[in-house]
Amino acid sequence: MLENFIVALGNVFDPLSFFLMIVGLSAGIIVGALPGLTATMALAILVPFTFTMPPTTALMVLGGVYVGAIYGGCIAAILINTPGTPSSIATTFDGYPLTKKGKAEHALVAAAYSSSVGGLIGAVILLLFSPLLANVALKFGPPEYFWLAIFGLTIIATLASKSIIKGLIGGALGLLLGTIGISPIGGDMRFTFGFHQLQAGLQLIVALIGLFCIPEIFNMVERTADKAKINIYKSQKGVAWSVIKELSSKPMLLFRSAIIGAFVGIVPGAGGNIAALVSYNEAIRFSKKPEEFGTGIIEGVAAAEASNNSEVAGSLVPLLTLGIPGAAPAAVLLGALMLQGLRPGPELYTVFGEITYTFLISLIFANIALFFLGFYGSRYVARVINISPSYLAPLVVFMCVIGSYSIRNNMLDVYIMVLFGLIGYITRKLGYPPGPIVLGLILGSIAENGLVQAMLMGKASGNTLAMFFTRPISLVLIVMCIISALWPFISDKRQKKIEAMKKRQEGETHVN
């Protein structure tokens, strides 16, 4: 490990790799600042441009894009009350009120500083805990991978909280699409329709570009141009250091928010928006002046931003160790790992330790650079928000087409990307979220291979059921599957009880 760590440090400070990471970080900030363009979309478009790079450089660039895009969402949230990414929803609560008070710079400095600190804490947690979890993954065999994939699929209920039925249908569609290609038993061709390019299955990145990017382009075109005034500001002397000094005097606020973000990120399907909202709520609970939240205070901005940037690293823990993405952008990174010939699991920390530790360490330096880029670049990025959708949409379409084609230099991938885009657009209009489709597509092959291999092992041992239901790790995963599947129903029932109690109390108050 120490040898890998030393080599990784050298890789991070390679001039070209470090420069490209900063470029990725800057690109992520710009994309994240544009309402409607998410971190998932930024990664999906840029992944094809990195597969010719060395694995270490490619992952450094994509890590920079991920970190930058999550932070970039706060710029639009603060200046025009529109979250650039879903993770920045909670940032609007105090960010925009600060802007209306003429304190836009206070909010942006607080966001840059807390994002950097939160991201650093999250990156350290990732560096320390992911190898430990990877050691557990060493004990995984086909039955465990099958149950792990099933556990991942139970997260569909969480991703589709508005309609579990629609989430399950979306997941089933993803599973069906995942069967395209050669069967793991017998080598039969499934749903290839005579195209030899489909024998290896669908290209995950092509599908992700279609599902996440094309629908956003349609929405961009449909959306009436929002002419909200951008609050361009002039730098005020002493503001930056006064904000940093104030936040530094409240270390528990940032530490608590970062820890919440990291652990929410570890839970697959939760996402940065949930992390930020939970941290914001906890900041109110621990505050001596909770009534001031929502009126424009930097503590509200700091709590939200420290959490959603820490969630970035948290979402990578289950991805790197178990192959389950903790958030939608992490799913794109899974595709990037596969393009580089890297499979999540223990091998990443042993056989490919040099690559993995380079990626983990680069996240630490990306978050340090984030503060300087965020603080000094925000005023310039603010102007980018004013770009008309009529100019932005064609540019994004061009990037999607080039990105899809460049993976295999094959026009069929472009057609598949467009097809997935139409599927994504129609399903969103009908209320089917893309998350379950992606999970089904990613985890379907893992579940199928694990099931087939475990059944063959069970047949050889003479007891197939015992192969699935008696191994200790399998039993733990089965319990986790049951809890994960039932949790949305339990949570919904609890929420209804709370709402009924509130209505009863309001009725009693009204009568009195």
Short mmCIF file of C-alpha atoms in Angstrom, two decimals:
data_model
loop_
_atom_site.label_atom_id
_atom_site.label_comp_id
_atom_site.label_asym_id
_atom_site.label_seq_id
_atom_site.Cartn_x
_atom_site.Cartn_y
_atom_site.Cartn_z
CA MET A 1 0.00 0.00 0.00
CA LEU A 2 2.78 2.44 0.94
CA GLU A 3 4.55 1.82 -2.36
CA ASN A 4 1.32 2.45 -4.28
CA PHE A 5 0.75 5.60 -2.23
CA ILE A 6 4.19 7.03 -3.07
CA VAL A 7 3.83 6.23 -6.79
CA ALA A 8 0.33 7.73 -6.74
CA LEU A 9 1.65 11.01 -5.32
CA GLY A 10 4.10 11.19 -8.21
CA ASN A 11 1.29 10.55 -10.70
CA VAL A 12 -0.87 13.31 -9.21
CA PHE A 13 1.93 15.85 -9.57
CA ASP A 14 2.67 14.91 -13.17
CA PRO A 15 2.40 18.37 -14.83
CA LEU A 16 0.12 17.30 -17.69
CA SER A 17 -2.19 15.18 -15.52
CA PHE A 18 -2.49 17.91 -12.88
CA PHE A 19 -3.18 20.54 -15.55
CA LEU A 20 -5.89 18.38 -17.14
CA MET A 21 -7.45 17.80 -13.72
CA ILE A 22 -7.68 21.59 -13.24
CA VAL A 23 -9.21 21.88 -16.73
CA GLY A 24 -11.76 19.21 -15.77
CA LEU A 25 -12.47 21.01 -12.50
CA SER A 26 -13.04 24.29 -14.35
CA ALA A 27 -15.27 22.63 -16.95
CA GLY A 28 -17.28 21.02 -14.17
CA ILE A 29 -17.82 24.37 -12.43
CA ILE A 30 -19.06 25.97 -15.66
CA VAL A 31 -21.41 23.09 -16.51
CA GLY A 32 -22.69 22.86 -12.94
CA ALA A 33 -23.46 26.59 -12.91
CA LEU A 34 -25.81 26.25 -15.88
CA PRO A 35 -29.31 25.35 -14.64
CA GLY A 36 -30.41 22.02 -16.09
CA LEU A 37 -26.91 20.74 -16.87
CA THR A 38 -26.09 18.26 -14.12
CA ALA A 39 -22.89 16.59 -12.95
CA THR A 40 -24.15 13.34 -14.47
CA MET A 41 -24.58 15.04 -17.83
CA ALA A 42 -21.12 16.63 -17.68
CA LEU A 43 -19.46 13.30 -16.91
CA ALA A 44 -21.47 11.38 -19.51
CA ILE A 45 -20.43 13.80 -22.26
CA LEU A 46 -16.76 13.94 -21.27
CA VAL A 47 -16.08 10.24 -20.53
CA PRO A 48 -15.60 9.29 -24.22
CA PHE A 49 -12.92 11.98 -24.56
CA THR A 50 -10.86 10.40 -21.76
CA PHE A 51 -10.68 6.75 -22.80
CA THR A 52 -7.57 7.36 -24.93
CA MET A 53 -5.81 8.88 -21.90
CA PRO A 54 -3.81 6.80 -19.40
CA PRO A 55 -6.19 5.47 -16.69
CA THR A 56 -4.64 7.67 -13.98
CA THR A 57 -5.05 10.86 -16.02
CA ALA A 58 -8.56 9.93 -17.17
CA LEU A 59 -9.79 9.35 -13.60
CA MET A 60 -8.12 12.55 -12.36
CA VAL A 61 -9.93 14.54 -15.06
CA LEU A 62 -13.31 12.92 -14.37
CA GLY A 63 -12.86 13.34 -10.61
CA GLY A 64 -12.20 17.04 -11.22
CA VAL A 65 -15.32 17.32 -13.37
CA TYR A 66 -17.45 15.61 -10.69
CA VAL A 67 -16.14 17.82 -7.86
CA GLY A 68 -16.42 20.99 -9.96
CA ALA A 69 -19.95 20.31 -11.23
CA ILE A 70 -21.37 19.70 -7.75
CA TYR A 71 -19.83 22.96 -6.52
CA GLY A 72 -20.82 24.89 -9.67
CA GLY A 73 -24.50 24.37 -8.93
CA CYS A 74 -24.25 26.79 -6.01
CA ILE A 75 -23.41 29.77 -8.28
CA ALA A 76 -26.82 29.83 -9.97
CA ALA A 77 -28.49 28.91 -6.67
CA ILE A 78 -26.95 31.96 -4.98
CA LEU A 79 -27.22 34.49 -7.80
CA ILE A 80 -30.57 33.69 -9.45
CA ASN A 81 -32.27 31.37 -6.93
CA THR A 82 -32.09 28.46 -9.41
CA PRO A 83 -30.08 25.37 -8.40
CA GLY A 84 -27.54 24.62 -11.11
CA THR A 85 -27.63 20.98 -9.97
CA PRO A 86 -30.12 19.13 -7.71
CA SER A 87 -27.46 19.04 -4.98
CA SER A 88 -27.71 22.83 -4.61
CA ILE A 89 -31.40 23.00 -3.71
CA ALA A 90 -30.67 23.67 -0.03
CA THR A 91 -28.12 26.36 -0.99
CA THR A 92 -30.93 28.55 -2.33
CA PHE A 93 -32.52 28.79 1.13
CA ASP A 94 -29.90 31.25 2.41
CA GLY A 95 -27.75 31.89 -0.66
CA TYR A 96 -30.28 33.94 -2.61
CA PRO A 97 -31.48 35.93 0.44
CA LEU A 98 -27.83 36.91 0.98
CA THR A 99 -27.65 38.09 -2.64
CA LYS A 100 -30.80 40.18 -2.19
CA LYS A 101 -29.10 41.80 0.79
CA GLY A 102 -26.17 42.76 -1.45
CA LYS A 103 -23.97 40.04 0.05
CA ALA A 104 -23.48 37.81 -3.00
CA GLU A 105 -19.74 37.71 -2.40
CA HIS A 106 -20.27 36.60 1.20
CA ALA A 107 -22.40 33.70 -0.04
CA LEU A 108 -20.00 32.69 -2.82
CA VAL A 109 -16.95 32.79 -0.54
CA ALA A 110 -18.81 30.74 2.07
CA ALA A 111 -19.81 28.24 -0.63
CA ALA A 112 -16.28 27.95 -2.04
CA TYR A 113 -14.65 27.57 1.39
CA SER A 114 -17.17 25.11 2.83
CA SER A 115 -17.25 23.09 -0.41
CA SER A 116 -13.48 22.77 -0.29
CA VAL A 117 -13.40 21.79 3.40
CA GLY A 118 -16.33 19.37 3.04
CA GLY A 119 -14.81 17.80 -0.05
CA LEU A 120 -11.46 17.39 1.70
CA ILE A 121 -13.04 15.61 4.67
CA GLY A 122 -15.02 13.37 2.32
CA ALA A 123 -11.90 12.54 0.29
CA VAL A 124 -9.98 11.58 3.44
CA ILE A 125 -12.87 9.33 4.54
CA LEU A 126 -12.82 7.70 1.09
CA LEU A 127 -9.05 7.18 1.27
CA LEU A 128 -9.23 5.61 4.74
CA PHE A 129 -12.41 3.51 4.59
CA SER A 130 -12.69 2.24 1.03
CA PRO A 131 -9.65 -0.11 1.33
CA LEU A 132 -11.21 -1.62 4.49
CA LEU A 133 -14.47 -2.30 2.67
CA ALA A 134 -12.52 -3.70 -0.27
CA ASN A 135 -11.01 -6.30 2.09
CA VAL A 136 -14.55 -7.48 2.89
CA ALA A 137 -15.24 -7.70 -0.85
CA LEU A 138 -12.36 -10.22 -1.14
CA LYS A 139 -14.70 -12.77 0.45
CA PHE A 140 -17.34 -12.26 -2.24
CA GLY A 141 -18.15 -15.15 -4.57
CA PRO A 142 -20.88 -15.49 -7.24
CA PRO A 143 -23.74 -15.88 -4.68
CA GLU A 144 -22.62 -12.72 -2.85
CA TYR A 145 -22.39 -10.76 -6.10
CA PHE A 146 -25.89 -11.93 -7.02
CA TRP A 147 -27.34 -10.73 -3.71
CA LEU A 148 -25.31 -7.53 -3.91
CA ALA A 149 -26.86 -6.79 -7.30
CA ILE A 150 -30.32 -7.57 -5.90
CA PHE A 151 -29.61 -5.16 -3.03
CA GLY A 152 -28.67 -2.52 -5.60
CA LEU A 153 -31.94 -3.14 -7.43
CA THR A 154 -33.96 -2.68 -4.22
CA ILE A 155 -32.67 0.91 -4.20
CA ILE A 156 -35.04 1.49 -7.13
CA ALA A 157 -37.79 2.05 -4.57
CA THR A 158 -35.75 4.88 -3.05
CA LEU A 159 -34.92 6.44 -6.43
CA ALA A 160 -38.61 6.42 -7.37
CA SER A 161 -40.12 7.69 -4.13
CA LYS A 162 -42.99 9.41 -5.97
CA SER A 163 -44.19 6.16 -7.55
CA ILE A 164 -42.63 2.86 -6.59
CA ILE A 165 -44.58 1.05 -9.33
CA LYS A 166 -43.11 3.34 -12.00
CA GLY A 167 -39.67 2.84 -10.50
CA LEU A 168 -40.05 -0.94 -10.70
CA ILE A 169 -41.22 -0.70 -14.32
CA GLY A 170 -38.19 1.48 -15.12
CA GLY A 171 -35.91 -1.02 -13.39
CA ALA A 172 -37.48 -3.89 -15.36
CA LEU A 173 -36.86 -1.96 -18.59
CA GLY A 174 -33.21 -1.53 -17.59
CA LEU A 175 -32.90 -5.25 -16.82
CA LEU A 176 -34.39 -6.10 -20.21
CA LEU A 177 -31.95 -3.80 -22.00
CA GLY A 178 -29.12 -5.38 -20.02
CA THR A 179 -29.87 -8.79 -21.59
CA ILE A 180 -28.88 -7.57 -25.08
CA GLY A 181 -25.83 -9.47 -26.33
CA ILE A 182 -24.43 -12.96 -25.83
CA SER A 183 -25.98 -15.13 -23.11
CA PRO A 184 -23.54 -16.19 -20.34
CA ILE A 185 -24.78 -19.78 -20.78
CA GLY A 186 -24.82 -21.35 -24.22
CA GLY A 187 -23.62 -18.25 -26.05
CA ASP A 188 -27.05 -17.53 -27.58
CA MET A 189 -27.57 -14.14 -29.26
CA ARG A 190 -30.24 -12.07 -27.54
CA PHE A 191 -31.98 -9.05 -29.10
CA THR A 192 -29.05 -8.17 -31.40
CA PHE A 193 -31.36 -7.88 -34.46
CA GLY A 194 -28.55 -8.90 -36.77
CA PHE A 195 -26.13 -6.16 -35.61
CA HIS A 196 -22.82 -7.78 -34.72
CA GLN A 197 -21.90 -4.58 -32.83
CA LEU A 198 -24.52 -5.51 -30.20
CA GLN A 199 -23.02 -8.93 -29.44
CA ALA A 200 -21.04 -7.47 -26.53
CA GLY A 201 -24.14 -5.68 -25.24
CA LEU A 202 -25.01 -2.01 -25.10
CA GLN A 203 -22.26 0.52 -24.49
CA LEU A 204 -23.07 1.85 -21.01
CA ILE A 205 -21.72 5.35 -21.68
CA VAL A 206 -23.78 5.66 -24.88
CA ALA A 207 -26.91 4.70 -22.95
CA LEU A 208 -26.09 7.15 -20.14
CA ILE A 209 -25.52 10.03 -22.58
CA GLY A 210 -28.88 9.31 -24.15
CA LEU A 211 -30.82 8.89 -20.91
CA PHE A 212 -29.38 11.88 -19.08
CA CYS A 213 -28.30 14.41 -21.71
CA ILE A 214 -30.83 14.30 -24.54
CA PRO A 215 -33.93 14.76 -22.31
CA GLU A 216 -32.25 17.79 -20.71
CA ILE A 217 -31.69 19.27 -24.18
CA PHE A 218 -35.40 18.86 -24.97
CA ASN A 219 -36.28 20.47 -21.64
CA MET A 220 -33.83 23.27 -22.35
CA VAL A 221 -35.55 24.01 -25.67
CA GLU A 222 -39.03 23.76 -24.14
CA ARG A 223 -38.21 25.97 -21.18
CA THR A 224 -39.12 29.59 -21.65
CA ALA A 225 -36.05 31.75 -21.45
CA ASP A 226 -35.61 32.86 -17.87
CA LYS A 227 -34.44 36.43 -17.97
CA ALA A 228 -33.72 36.57 -14.27
CA LYS A 229 -31.16 39.25 -13.62
CA ILE A 230 -27.71 37.96 -12.73
CA ASN A 231 -26.36 39.76 -9.73
CA ILE A 232 -22.89 40.59 -11.03
CA TYR A 233 -20.98 42.01 -8.13
CA LYS A 234 -17.77 43.83 -7.43
CA SER A 235 -15.24 42.39 -5.03
CA GLN A 236 -15.34 44.04 -1.62
CA LYS A 237 -12.12 44.40 0.30
CA GLY A 238 -11.87 42.19 3.37
CA VAL A 239 -15.06 40.19 2.73
CA ALA A 240 -13.29 36.94 1.85
CA TRP A 241 -11.15 36.79 4.96
CA SER A 242 -13.98 37.88 7.26
CA VAL A 243 -16.20 35.06 5.94
CA ILE A 244 -13.40 32.48 6.18
CA LYS A 245 -12.60 33.67 9.71
CA GLU A 246 -16.25 33.40 10.75
CA LEU A 247 -16.64 29.88 9.34
CA SER A 248 -13.30 28.79 10.81
CA SER A 249 -14.65 29.77 14.23
CA LYS A 250 -17.44 27.17 13.73
CA PRO A 251 -15.50 24.00 12.86
CA MET A 252 -18.24 21.67 14.10
CA LEU A 253 -20.70 23.10 11.56
CA LEU A 254 -18.44 22.15 8.66
CA PHE A 255 -17.25 18.87 10.20
CA ARG A 256 -20.78 17.70 11.05
CA SER A 257 -22.09 18.61 7.60
CA ALA A 258 -19.17 16.87 5.86
CA ILE A 259 -19.62 13.68 7.91
CA ILE A 260 -23.36 13.65 7.13
CA GLY A 261 -22.63 14.16 3.44
CA ALA A 262 -20.03 11.39 3.29
CA PHE A 263 -22.24 8.82 4.99
CA VAL A 264 -25.35 9.78 3.01
CA GLY A 265 -23.20 9.37 -0.12
CA ILE A 266 -22.22 5.85 0.93
CA VAL A 267 -25.91 4.88 0.89
CA PRO A 268 -26.64 4.05 -2.78
CA GLY A 269 -29.38 6.16 -4.32
CA ALA A 270 -29.45 8.91 -1.69
CA GLY A 271 -27.69 11.73 -3.58
CA GLY A 272 -26.27 15.16 -2.81
CA ASN A 273 -29.67 16.84 -2.55
CA ILE A 274 -30.65 14.60 0.37
CA ALA A 275 -27.24 15.09 2.00
CA ALA A 276 -27.54 18.88 1.76
CA LEU A 277 -31.11 18.95 3.08
CA VAL A 278 -30.26 16.69 6.03
CA SER A 279 -27.20 18.80 6.90
CA TYR A 280 -29.17 22.03 6.59
CA ASN A 281 -31.80 20.64 8.95
CA GLU A 282 -29.13 19.55 11.45
CA ALA A 283 -27.49 22.99 11.26
CA ILE A 284 -30.83 24.51 12.29
CA ARG A 285 -31.21 22.02 15.14
CA PHE A 286 -27.76 22.79 16.56
CA SER A 287 -27.94 26.54 16.00
CA LYS A 288 -28.45 29.01 18.85
CA LYS A 289 -30.46 31.19 16.46
CA PRO A 290 -32.50 28.76 14.31
CA GLU A 291 -34.99 31.48 13.38
CA GLU A 292 -32.33 33.22 11.27
CA PHE A 293 -32.01 30.33 8.82
CA GLY A 294 -33.74 31.13 5.55
CA THR A 295 -33.24 34.86 5.99
CA GLY A 296 -29.74 34.95 4.52
CA ILE A 297 -26.92 33.70 6.77
CA ILE A 298 -23.65 32.11 5.69
CA GLU A 299 -24.10 29.15 8.07
CA GLY A 300 -26.99 27.92 5.92
CA VAL A 301 -24.90 28.10 2.75
CA ALA A 302 -21.92 26.45 4.47
CA ALA A 303 -23.95 23.53 5.85
CA ALA A 304 -25.47 22.71 2.47
CA GLU A 305 -22.27 23.06 0.44
CA ALA A 306 -19.97 21.21 2.85
CA SER A 307 -22.38 18.30 2.79
CA ASN A 308 -23.09 17.97 -0.93
CA ASN A 309 -19.38 18.16 -1.81
CA SER A 310 -18.48 15.59 0.83
CA GLU A 311 -21.17 13.36 -0.67
CA VAL A 312 -19.09 13.17 -3.87
CA ALA A 313 -16.40 11.11 -2.14
CA GLY A 314 -18.98 9.15 -0.16
CA SER A 315 -20.74 8.03 -3.33
CA LEU A 316 -17.45 6.56 -4.58
CA VAL A 317 -17.01 4.21 -1.60
CA PRO A 318 -19.62 1.60 -2.70
CA LEU A 319 -18.65 2.19 -6.35
CA LEU A 320 -14.95 1.39 -5.97
CA THR A 321 -15.35 -1.44 -3.48
CA LEU A 322 -18.58 -3.18 -4.51
CA GLY A 323 -19.40 -1.83 -7.97
CA ILE A 324 -22.62 -0.15 -6.81
CA PRO A 325 -22.76 3.58 -7.64
CA GLY A 326 -23.76 5.72 -4.67
CA ALA A 327 -25.22 8.42 -6.95
CA ALA A 328 -26.07 8.97 -10.63
CA PRO A 329 -22.72 10.65 -11.47
CA ALA A 330 -20.93 7.70 -9.85
CA ALA A 331 -22.79 5.42 -12.28
CA VAL A 332 -21.09 7.27 -15.14
CA LEU A 333 -17.73 6.82 -13.42
CA LEU A 334 -18.49 3.09 -13.29
CA GLY A 335 -18.75 3.19 -17.08
CA ALA A 336 -15.44 5.07 -17.22
CA LEU A 337 -13.75 2.39 -15.10
CA MET A 338 -15.07 -0.30 -17.42
CA LEU A 339 -13.80 1.58 -20.47
CA GLN A 340 -10.34 1.55 -18.89
CA GLY A 341 -10.58 -2.19 -18.22
CA LEU A 342 -10.94 -1.72 -14.45
CA ARG A 343 -13.46 -3.72 -12.44
CA PRO A 344 -14.59 -2.38 -9.05
CA GLY A 345 -13.63 -4.54 -6.11
CA PRO A 346 -10.54 -5.70 -4.22
CA GLU A 347 -8.39 -5.77 -7.39
CA LEU A 348 -8.59 -1.99 -7.59
CA TYR A 349 -6.60 -1.78 -4.34
CA THR A 350 -4.15 -4.58 -5.11
CA VAL A 351 -3.52 -5.22 -8.81
CA PHE A 352 -4.47 -1.67 -9.82
CA GLY A 353 -3.52 0.02 -6.55
CA GLU A 354 -1.35 2.63 -8.26
CA ILE A 355 -4.27 3.82 -10.42
CA THR A 356 -6.80 3.76 -7.58
CA TYR A 357 -4.67 5.65 -5.07
CA THR A 358 -3.79 8.22 -7.73
CA PHE A 359 -7.51 8.85 -8.18
CA LEU A 360 -8.19 9.05 -4.43
CA ILE A 361 -5.29 11.41 -3.72
CA SER A 362 -6.18 13.59 -6.71
CA LEU A 363 -9.61 14.22 -5.15
CA ILE A 364 -7.87 15.81 -2.15
CA PHE A 365 -5.94 18.24 -4.36
CA ALA A 366 -8.98 18.85 -6.57
CA ASN A 367 -10.88 20.07 -3.50
CA ILE A 368 -7.98 22.33 -2.48
CA ALA A 369 -7.90 23.84 -5.99
CA LEU A 370 -11.69 24.16 -5.87
CA PHE A 371 -11.53 26.98 -3.34
CA PHE A 372 -9.29 29.16 -5.49
CA LEU A 373 -11.12 28.42 -8.73
CA GLY A 374 -14.48 28.82 -7.04
CA PHE A 375 -13.67 32.09 -5.34
CA TYR A 376 -11.81 33.83 -8.15
CA GLY A 377 -13.81 32.34 -11.02
CA SER A 378 -17.38 32.70 -9.75
CA ARG A 379 -17.88 36.24 -11.04
CA TYR A 380 -16.86 35.14 -14.55
CA VAL A 381 -18.90 31.93 -14.49
CA ALA A 382 -21.90 34.02 -13.43
CA ARG A 383 -21.93 35.59 -16.89
CA VAL A 384 -22.07 32.17 -18.54
CA ILE A 385 -25.47 31.57 -16.92
CA ASN A 386 -26.91 34.15 -19.31
CA ILE A 387 -26.15 32.03 -22.40
CA SER A 388 -29.35 31.52 -24.39
CA PRO A 389 -30.63 27.92 -24.71
CA SER A 390 -30.76 28.49 -28.49
CA TYR A 391 -26.93 28.59 -28.45
CA LEU A 392 -26.32 26.12 -25.65
CA ALA A 393 -28.58 23.27 -26.86
CA PRO A 394 -26.85 22.77 -30.26
CA LEU A 395 -23.45 22.79 -28.54
CA VAL A 396 -24.55 20.06 -26.11
CA VAL A 397 -26.06 18.00 -28.96
CA PHE A 398 -22.76 18.25 -30.85
CA MET A 399 -20.83 17.07 -27.77
CA CYS A 400 -23.25 14.15 -27.27
CA VAL A 401 -22.88 12.99 -30.88
CA ILE A 402 -19.08 13.29 -30.88
CA GLY A 403 -18.83 11.57 -27.49
CA SER A 404 -21.03 8.64 -28.55
CA TYR A 405 -19.27 8.15 -31.89
CA SER A 406 -15.75 8.36 -30.48
CA ILE A 407 -16.11 5.30 -28.20
CA ARG A 408 -15.96 2.78 -31.07
CA ASN A 409 -15.98 5.06 -34.14
CA ASN A 410 -19.37 3.57 -34.95
CA MET A 411 -22.50 5.43 -36.10
CA LEU A 412 -24.69 2.71 -34.58
CA ASP A 413 -23.69 4.02 -31.14
CA VAL A 414 -24.95 7.48 -32.15
CA TYR A 415 -28.30 6.01 -33.23
CA ILE A 416 -28.53 4.05 -29.97
CA MET A 417 -27.74 7.24 -28.04
CA VAL A 418 -30.57 9.07 -29.84
CA LEU A 419 -32.92 6.12 -29.20
CA PHE A 420 -32.09 6.15 -25.49
CA GLY A 421 -32.58 9.91 -25.52
CA LEU A 422 -36.10 9.49 -26.85
CA ILE A 423 -36.76 6.72 -24.31
CA GLY A 424 -35.46 8.97 -21.53
CA TYR A 425 -37.52 11.96 -22.67
CA ILE A 426 -40.77 9.99 -23.04
CA THR A 427 -40.34 8.12 -19.76
CA ARG A 428 -39.63 11.37 -17.87
CA LYS A 429 -42.75 12.94 -19.36
CA LEU A 430 -44.72 9.93 -18.14
CA GLY A 431 -43.17 10.23 -14.67
CA TYR A 432 -40.63 7.41 -14.92
CA PRO A 433 -37.26 8.58 -13.49
CA PRO A 434 -34.08 7.55 -15.36
CA GLY A 435 -32.29 6.32 -12.22
CA PRO A 436 -34.06 2.92 -12.02
CA ILE A 437 -33.47 2.29 -15.74
CA VAL A 438 -29.74 2.93 -15.29
CA LEU A 439 -29.55 0.72 -12.19
CA GLY A 440 -31.31 -2.10 -14.02
CA LEU A 441 -28.97 -1.74 -16.99
CA ILE A 442 -25.82 -1.73 -14.82
CA LEU A 443 -26.75 -4.37 -12.26
CA GLY A 444 -28.65 -6.74 -14.55
CA SER A 445 -25.54 -8.37 -15.99
CA ILE A 446 -23.91 -8.60 -12.53
CA ALA A 447 -27.01 -10.32 -11.13
CA GLU A 448 -27.30 -12.68 -14.12
CA ASN A 449 -23.64 -13.73 -14.07
CA GLY A 450 -23.72 -14.20 -10.29
CA LEU A 451 -26.93 -16.25 -10.51
CA VAL A 452 -25.66 -18.50 -13.31
CA GLN A 453 -22.26 -19.11 -11.70
CA ALA A 454 -23.79 -19.73 -8.25
CA MET A 455 -26.29 -22.21 -9.72
CA LEU A 456 -23.47 -24.09 -11.45
CA MET A 457 -21.52 -24.16 -8.16
CA GLY A 458 -24.63 -25.34 -6.31
CA LYS A 459 -25.28 -28.05 -8.87
CA ALA A 460 -21.70 -29.26 -8.54
CA SER A 461 -21.98 -29.38 -4.72
CA GLY A 462 -25.41 -31.04 -4.85
CA ASN A 463 -27.27 -28.29 -2.96
CA THR A 464 -28.18 -25.20 -4.95
CA LEU A 465 -30.37 -23.58 -2.27
CA ALA A 466 -27.62 -23.84 0.33
CA MET A 467 -25.28 -22.00 -2.03
CA PHE A 468 -27.62 -18.98 -1.95
CA PHE A 469 -29.02 -19.04 1.59
CA THR A 470 -26.38 -20.37 4.00
CA ARG A 471 -23.24 -18.30 3.35
CA PRO A 472 -22.77 -15.60 6.07
CA ILE A 473 -22.24 -12.60 3.77
CA SER A 474 -25.17 -13.70 1.62
CA LEU A 475 -27.42 -13.78 4.70
CA VAL A 476 -26.35 -10.25 5.65
CA LEU A 477 -27.07 -9.04 2.12
CA ILE A 478 -30.48 -10.76 2.13
CA VAL A 479 -31.42 -8.92 5.34
CA MET A 480 -30.21 -5.65 3.78
CA CYS A 481 -32.33 -6.37 0.68
CA ILE A 482 -35.45 -6.88 2.81
CA ILE A 483 -34.85 -3.70 4.83
CA SER A 484 -34.08 -1.66 1.70
CA ALA A 485 -37.20 -2.94 -0.09
CA LEU A 486 -39.51 -2.25 2.87
CA TRP A 487 -37.98 1.06 3.96
CA PRO A 488 -39.89 3.34 1.51
CA PHE A 489 -43.20 1.86 2.70
CA ILE A 490 -42.22 2.28 6.37
CA SER A 491 -41.01 5.84 5.72
CA ASP A 492 -44.19 6.72 3.81
CA LYS A 493 -46.39 5.33 6.59
CA ARG A 494 -44.44 7.27 9.22
CA GLN A 495 -44.74 10.48 7.16
CA LYS A 496 -48.52 10.03 6.87
CA LYS A 497 -48.77 9.58 10.64
CA ILE A 498 -46.78 12.78 11.23
CA GLU A 499 -48.99 14.71 8.77
CA ALA A 500 -52.16 13.34 10.38
CA MET A 501 -50.87 14.34 13.83
CA LYS A 502 -50.08 17.87 12.58
CA LYS A 503 -53.57 18.23 11.10
CA ARG A 504 -55.11 17.03 14.36
CA GLN A 505 -53.05 19.54 16.35
CA GLU A 506 -53.97 22.35 13.93
CA GLY A 507 -57.64 21.39 14.27
CA GLU A 508 -57.45 21.45 18.07
CA THR A 509 -55.69 24.84 17.98
CA HIS A 510 -58.35 26.21 15.64
CA VAL A 511 -61.16 24.98 17.92
CA ASN A 512 -59.51 26.53 20.99
#
